[in-house]
mmCIF file of C-alpha atoms in Angstrom:
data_model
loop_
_atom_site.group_PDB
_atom_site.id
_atom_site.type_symbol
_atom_site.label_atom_id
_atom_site.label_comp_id
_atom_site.label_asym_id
_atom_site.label_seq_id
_atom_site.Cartn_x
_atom_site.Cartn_y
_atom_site.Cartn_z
ATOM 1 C CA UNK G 1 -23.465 17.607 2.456
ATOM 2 C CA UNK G 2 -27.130 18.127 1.162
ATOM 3 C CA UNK G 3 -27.374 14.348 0.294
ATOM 4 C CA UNK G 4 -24.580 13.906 -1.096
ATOM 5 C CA UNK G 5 -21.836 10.438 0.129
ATOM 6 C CA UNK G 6 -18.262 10.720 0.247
ATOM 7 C CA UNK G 7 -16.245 7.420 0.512
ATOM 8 C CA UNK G 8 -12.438 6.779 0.316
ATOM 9 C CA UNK G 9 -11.861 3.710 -2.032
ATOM 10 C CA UNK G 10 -8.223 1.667 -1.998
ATOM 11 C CA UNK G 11 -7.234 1.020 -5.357
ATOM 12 C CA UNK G 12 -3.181 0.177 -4.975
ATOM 13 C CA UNK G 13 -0.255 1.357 -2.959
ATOM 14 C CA UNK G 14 -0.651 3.247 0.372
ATOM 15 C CA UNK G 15 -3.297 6.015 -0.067
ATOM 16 C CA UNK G 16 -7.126 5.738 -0.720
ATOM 17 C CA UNK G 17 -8.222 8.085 -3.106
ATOM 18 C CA UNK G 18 -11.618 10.008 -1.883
ATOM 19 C CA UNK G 19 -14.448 10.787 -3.853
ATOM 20 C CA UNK G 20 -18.010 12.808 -3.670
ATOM 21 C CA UNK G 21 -21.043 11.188 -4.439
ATOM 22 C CA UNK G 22 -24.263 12.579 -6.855
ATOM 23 C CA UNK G 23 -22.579 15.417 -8.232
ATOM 24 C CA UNK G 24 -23.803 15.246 -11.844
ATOM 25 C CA UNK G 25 -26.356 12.533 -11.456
ATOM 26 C CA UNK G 26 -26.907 10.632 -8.127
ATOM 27 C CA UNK G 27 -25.105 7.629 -9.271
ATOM 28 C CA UNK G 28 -22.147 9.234 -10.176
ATOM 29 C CA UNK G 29 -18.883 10.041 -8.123
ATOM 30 C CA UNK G 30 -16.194 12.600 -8.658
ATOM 31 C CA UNK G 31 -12.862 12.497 -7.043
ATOM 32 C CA UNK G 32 -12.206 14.765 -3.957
ATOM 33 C CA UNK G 33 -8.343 16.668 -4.505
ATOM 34 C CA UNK G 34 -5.571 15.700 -2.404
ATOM 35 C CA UNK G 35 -4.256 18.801 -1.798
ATOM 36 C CA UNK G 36 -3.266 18.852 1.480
ATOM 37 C CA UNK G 37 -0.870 20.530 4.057
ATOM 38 C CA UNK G 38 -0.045 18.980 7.576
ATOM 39 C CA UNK G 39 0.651 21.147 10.784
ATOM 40 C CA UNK G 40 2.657 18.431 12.226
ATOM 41 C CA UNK G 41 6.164 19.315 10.783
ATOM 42 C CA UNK G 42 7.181 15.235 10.855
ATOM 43 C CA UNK G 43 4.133 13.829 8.478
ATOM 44 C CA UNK G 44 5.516 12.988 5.051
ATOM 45 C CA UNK G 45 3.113 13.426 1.987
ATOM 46 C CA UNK G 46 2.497 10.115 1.864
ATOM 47 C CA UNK G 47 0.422 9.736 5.339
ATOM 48 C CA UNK G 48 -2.736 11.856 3.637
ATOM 49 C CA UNK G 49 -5.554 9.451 2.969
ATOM 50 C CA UNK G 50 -3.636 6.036 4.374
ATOM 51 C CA UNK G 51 -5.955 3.271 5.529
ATOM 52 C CA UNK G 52 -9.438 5.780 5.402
ATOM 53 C CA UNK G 53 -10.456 4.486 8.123
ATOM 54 C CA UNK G 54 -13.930 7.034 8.036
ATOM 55 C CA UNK G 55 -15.016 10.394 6.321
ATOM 56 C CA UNK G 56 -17.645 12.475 7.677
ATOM 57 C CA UNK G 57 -20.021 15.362 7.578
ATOM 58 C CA UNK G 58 -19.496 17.707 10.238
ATOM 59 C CA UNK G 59 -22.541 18.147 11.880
ATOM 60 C CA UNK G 60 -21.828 21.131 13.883
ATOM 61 C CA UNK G 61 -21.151 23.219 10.437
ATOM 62 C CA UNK G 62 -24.047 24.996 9.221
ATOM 63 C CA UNK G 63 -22.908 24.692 5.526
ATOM 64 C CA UNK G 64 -22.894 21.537 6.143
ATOM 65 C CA UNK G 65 -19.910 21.381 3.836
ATOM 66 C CA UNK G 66 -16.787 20.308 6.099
ATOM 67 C CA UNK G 67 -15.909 16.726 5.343
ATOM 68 C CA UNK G 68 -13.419 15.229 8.335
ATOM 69 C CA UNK G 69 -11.450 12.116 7.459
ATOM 70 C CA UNK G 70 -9.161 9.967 9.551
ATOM 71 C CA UNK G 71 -6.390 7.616 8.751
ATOM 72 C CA UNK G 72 -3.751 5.720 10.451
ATOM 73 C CA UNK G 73 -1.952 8.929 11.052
ATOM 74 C CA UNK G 74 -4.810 11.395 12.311
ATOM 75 C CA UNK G 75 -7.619 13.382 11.258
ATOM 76 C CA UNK G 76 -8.126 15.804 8.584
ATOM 77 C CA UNK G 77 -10.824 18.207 7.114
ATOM 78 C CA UNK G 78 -11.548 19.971 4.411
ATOM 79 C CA UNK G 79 -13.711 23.188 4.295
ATOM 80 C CA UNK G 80 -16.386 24.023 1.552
ATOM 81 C CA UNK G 81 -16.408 20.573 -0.007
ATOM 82 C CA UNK G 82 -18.969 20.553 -2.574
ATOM 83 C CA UNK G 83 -19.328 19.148 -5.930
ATOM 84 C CA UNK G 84 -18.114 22.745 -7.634
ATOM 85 C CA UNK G 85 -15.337 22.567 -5.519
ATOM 86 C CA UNK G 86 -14.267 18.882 -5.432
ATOM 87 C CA UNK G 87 -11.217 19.432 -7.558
ATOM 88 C CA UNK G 88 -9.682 22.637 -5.370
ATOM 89 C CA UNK G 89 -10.834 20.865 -1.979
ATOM 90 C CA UNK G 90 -7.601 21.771 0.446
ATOM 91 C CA UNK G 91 -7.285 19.033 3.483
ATOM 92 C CA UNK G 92 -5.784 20.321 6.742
ATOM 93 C CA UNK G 93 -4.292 18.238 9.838
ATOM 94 C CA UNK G 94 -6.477 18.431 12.786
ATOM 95 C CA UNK G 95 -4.029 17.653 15.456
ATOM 96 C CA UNK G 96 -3.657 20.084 18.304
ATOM 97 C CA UNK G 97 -1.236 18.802 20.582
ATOM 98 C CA UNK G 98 -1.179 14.606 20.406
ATOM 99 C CA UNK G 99 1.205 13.056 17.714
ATOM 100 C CA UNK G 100 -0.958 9.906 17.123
ATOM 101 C CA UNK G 101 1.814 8.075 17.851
ATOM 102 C CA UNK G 102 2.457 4.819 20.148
ATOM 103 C CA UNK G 103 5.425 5.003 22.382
ATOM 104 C CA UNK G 104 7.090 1.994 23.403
ATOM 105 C CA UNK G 105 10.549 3.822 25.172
ATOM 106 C CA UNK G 106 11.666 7.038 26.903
ATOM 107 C CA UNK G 107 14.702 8.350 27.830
ATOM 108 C CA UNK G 108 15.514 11.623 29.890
ATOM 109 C CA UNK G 109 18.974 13.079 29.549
ATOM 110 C CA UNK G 110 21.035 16.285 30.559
ATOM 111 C CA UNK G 111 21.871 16.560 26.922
ATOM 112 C CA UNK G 112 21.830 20.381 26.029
ATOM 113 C CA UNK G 113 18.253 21.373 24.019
ATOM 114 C CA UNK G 114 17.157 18.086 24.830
ATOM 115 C CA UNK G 115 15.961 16.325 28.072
ATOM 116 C CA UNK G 116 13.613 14.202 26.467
ATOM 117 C CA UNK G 117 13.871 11.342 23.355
ATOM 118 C CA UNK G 118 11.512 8.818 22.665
ATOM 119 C CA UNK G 119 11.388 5.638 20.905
ATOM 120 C CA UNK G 120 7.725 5.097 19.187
ATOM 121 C CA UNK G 121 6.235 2.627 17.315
ATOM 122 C CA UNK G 122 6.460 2.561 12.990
ATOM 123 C CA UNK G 123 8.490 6.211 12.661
ATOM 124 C CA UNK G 124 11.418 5.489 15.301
ATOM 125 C CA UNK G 125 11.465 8.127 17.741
ATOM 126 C CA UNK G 126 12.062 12.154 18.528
ATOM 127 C CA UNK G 127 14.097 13.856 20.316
ATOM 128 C CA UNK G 128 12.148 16.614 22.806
ATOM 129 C CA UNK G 129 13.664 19.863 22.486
ATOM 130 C CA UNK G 130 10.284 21.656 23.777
ATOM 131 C CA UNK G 131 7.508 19.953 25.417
ATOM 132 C CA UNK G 132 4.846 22.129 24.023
ATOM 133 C CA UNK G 133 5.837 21.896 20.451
ATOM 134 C CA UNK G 134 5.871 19.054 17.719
ATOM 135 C CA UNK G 135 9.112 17.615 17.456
ATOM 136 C CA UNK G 136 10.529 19.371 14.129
ATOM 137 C CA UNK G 137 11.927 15.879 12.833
ATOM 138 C CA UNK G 138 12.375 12.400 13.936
ATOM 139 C CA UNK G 139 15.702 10.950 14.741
ATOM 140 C CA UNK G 140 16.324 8.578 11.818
ATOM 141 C CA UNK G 141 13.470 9.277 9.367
ATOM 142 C CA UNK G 142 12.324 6.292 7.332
ATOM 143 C CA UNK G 143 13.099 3.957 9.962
ATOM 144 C CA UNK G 144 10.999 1.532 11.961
ATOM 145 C CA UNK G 145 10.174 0.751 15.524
ATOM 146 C CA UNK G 146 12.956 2.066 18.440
ATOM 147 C CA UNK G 147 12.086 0.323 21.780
ATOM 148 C CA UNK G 148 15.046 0.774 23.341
ATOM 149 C CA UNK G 149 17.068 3.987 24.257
ATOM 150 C CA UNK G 150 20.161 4.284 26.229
ATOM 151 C CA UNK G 151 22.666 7.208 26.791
ATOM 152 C CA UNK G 152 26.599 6.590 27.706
ATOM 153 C CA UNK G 153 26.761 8.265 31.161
ATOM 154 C CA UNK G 154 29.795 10.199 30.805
ATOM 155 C CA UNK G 155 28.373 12.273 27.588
ATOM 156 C CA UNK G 156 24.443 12.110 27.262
ATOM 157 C CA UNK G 157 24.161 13.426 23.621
ATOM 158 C CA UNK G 158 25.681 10.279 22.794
ATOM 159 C CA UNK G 159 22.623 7.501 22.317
#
């Protein structure tokens, strides 16, 4: 970071832009890109940068130039971040196996490719064809809250 700020600001609407600090003059700011890709399958565009809650320095990179942020959604970094690069400044999910989700319901079934849905909290729920992977979609994308899952006992794939 070699003295240099990053902040995310909240202008409108649901992302925070991000900017870097004393690029051309230490009181001027230049904005960070937004180019971003997310290796959880589910994440829409729209969670990068929502409610910043924090970005920081890495401190165990000896460039010193990864920049982590985290959001409502999860974390994210960005390698090489430095006033040259601000504008080309790629963001990648850092979520290895949680979903940064809250689930309020489960329900385990003997419906074929999957034994497992759940019902979570703001993007409504998956259904668990592997427990070791990210669920590839949710059940009813742009949908709220699902806290409570049943299955008709005489044919489980029906919910």
């Amino acid at each position: 970071h070699h003295g240099q700020l990053a902040a995310g600001m909240h202008t409108s609407g649901f992302n925070d832009k991000l900017y870097l600090q004393g690029c051309r003059t230490p009181s001027t700011w230049i904005r960070l890109s937004s180019q971003h890709q997310a290796n959880v399958p589910w994440w829409p565009k729209t969670y990068f940068s929502s409610a910043t809650s924090q970005l920081l320095w890495d401190a165990a990179d000896p460039t010193a130039s990864t920049l982590l942020i985290s959001t409502w959604y999860g974390v994210r970094f960005a390698t090489n971040v430095t006033c040259a690069t601000a504008n080309t400044t790629k963001w990648t999910t850092y979520e290895r196996g949680h979903e940064e989700v809250v689930v309020l319901d489960l329900l385990s079934t003997k419906a074929p490719g999957a034994e497992l849905f759940s019902g979570v909290a703001d993007v409504q729920g998956f259904r668990h064809a592997n427990l070791t992977e990210f669920p590839a979609s949710r059940t009813k994308p742009g949908s709220q809250s699902l806290s409570g899952l049943y299955s008709c006992p005489t044919n489980q794939t029906n919910l």
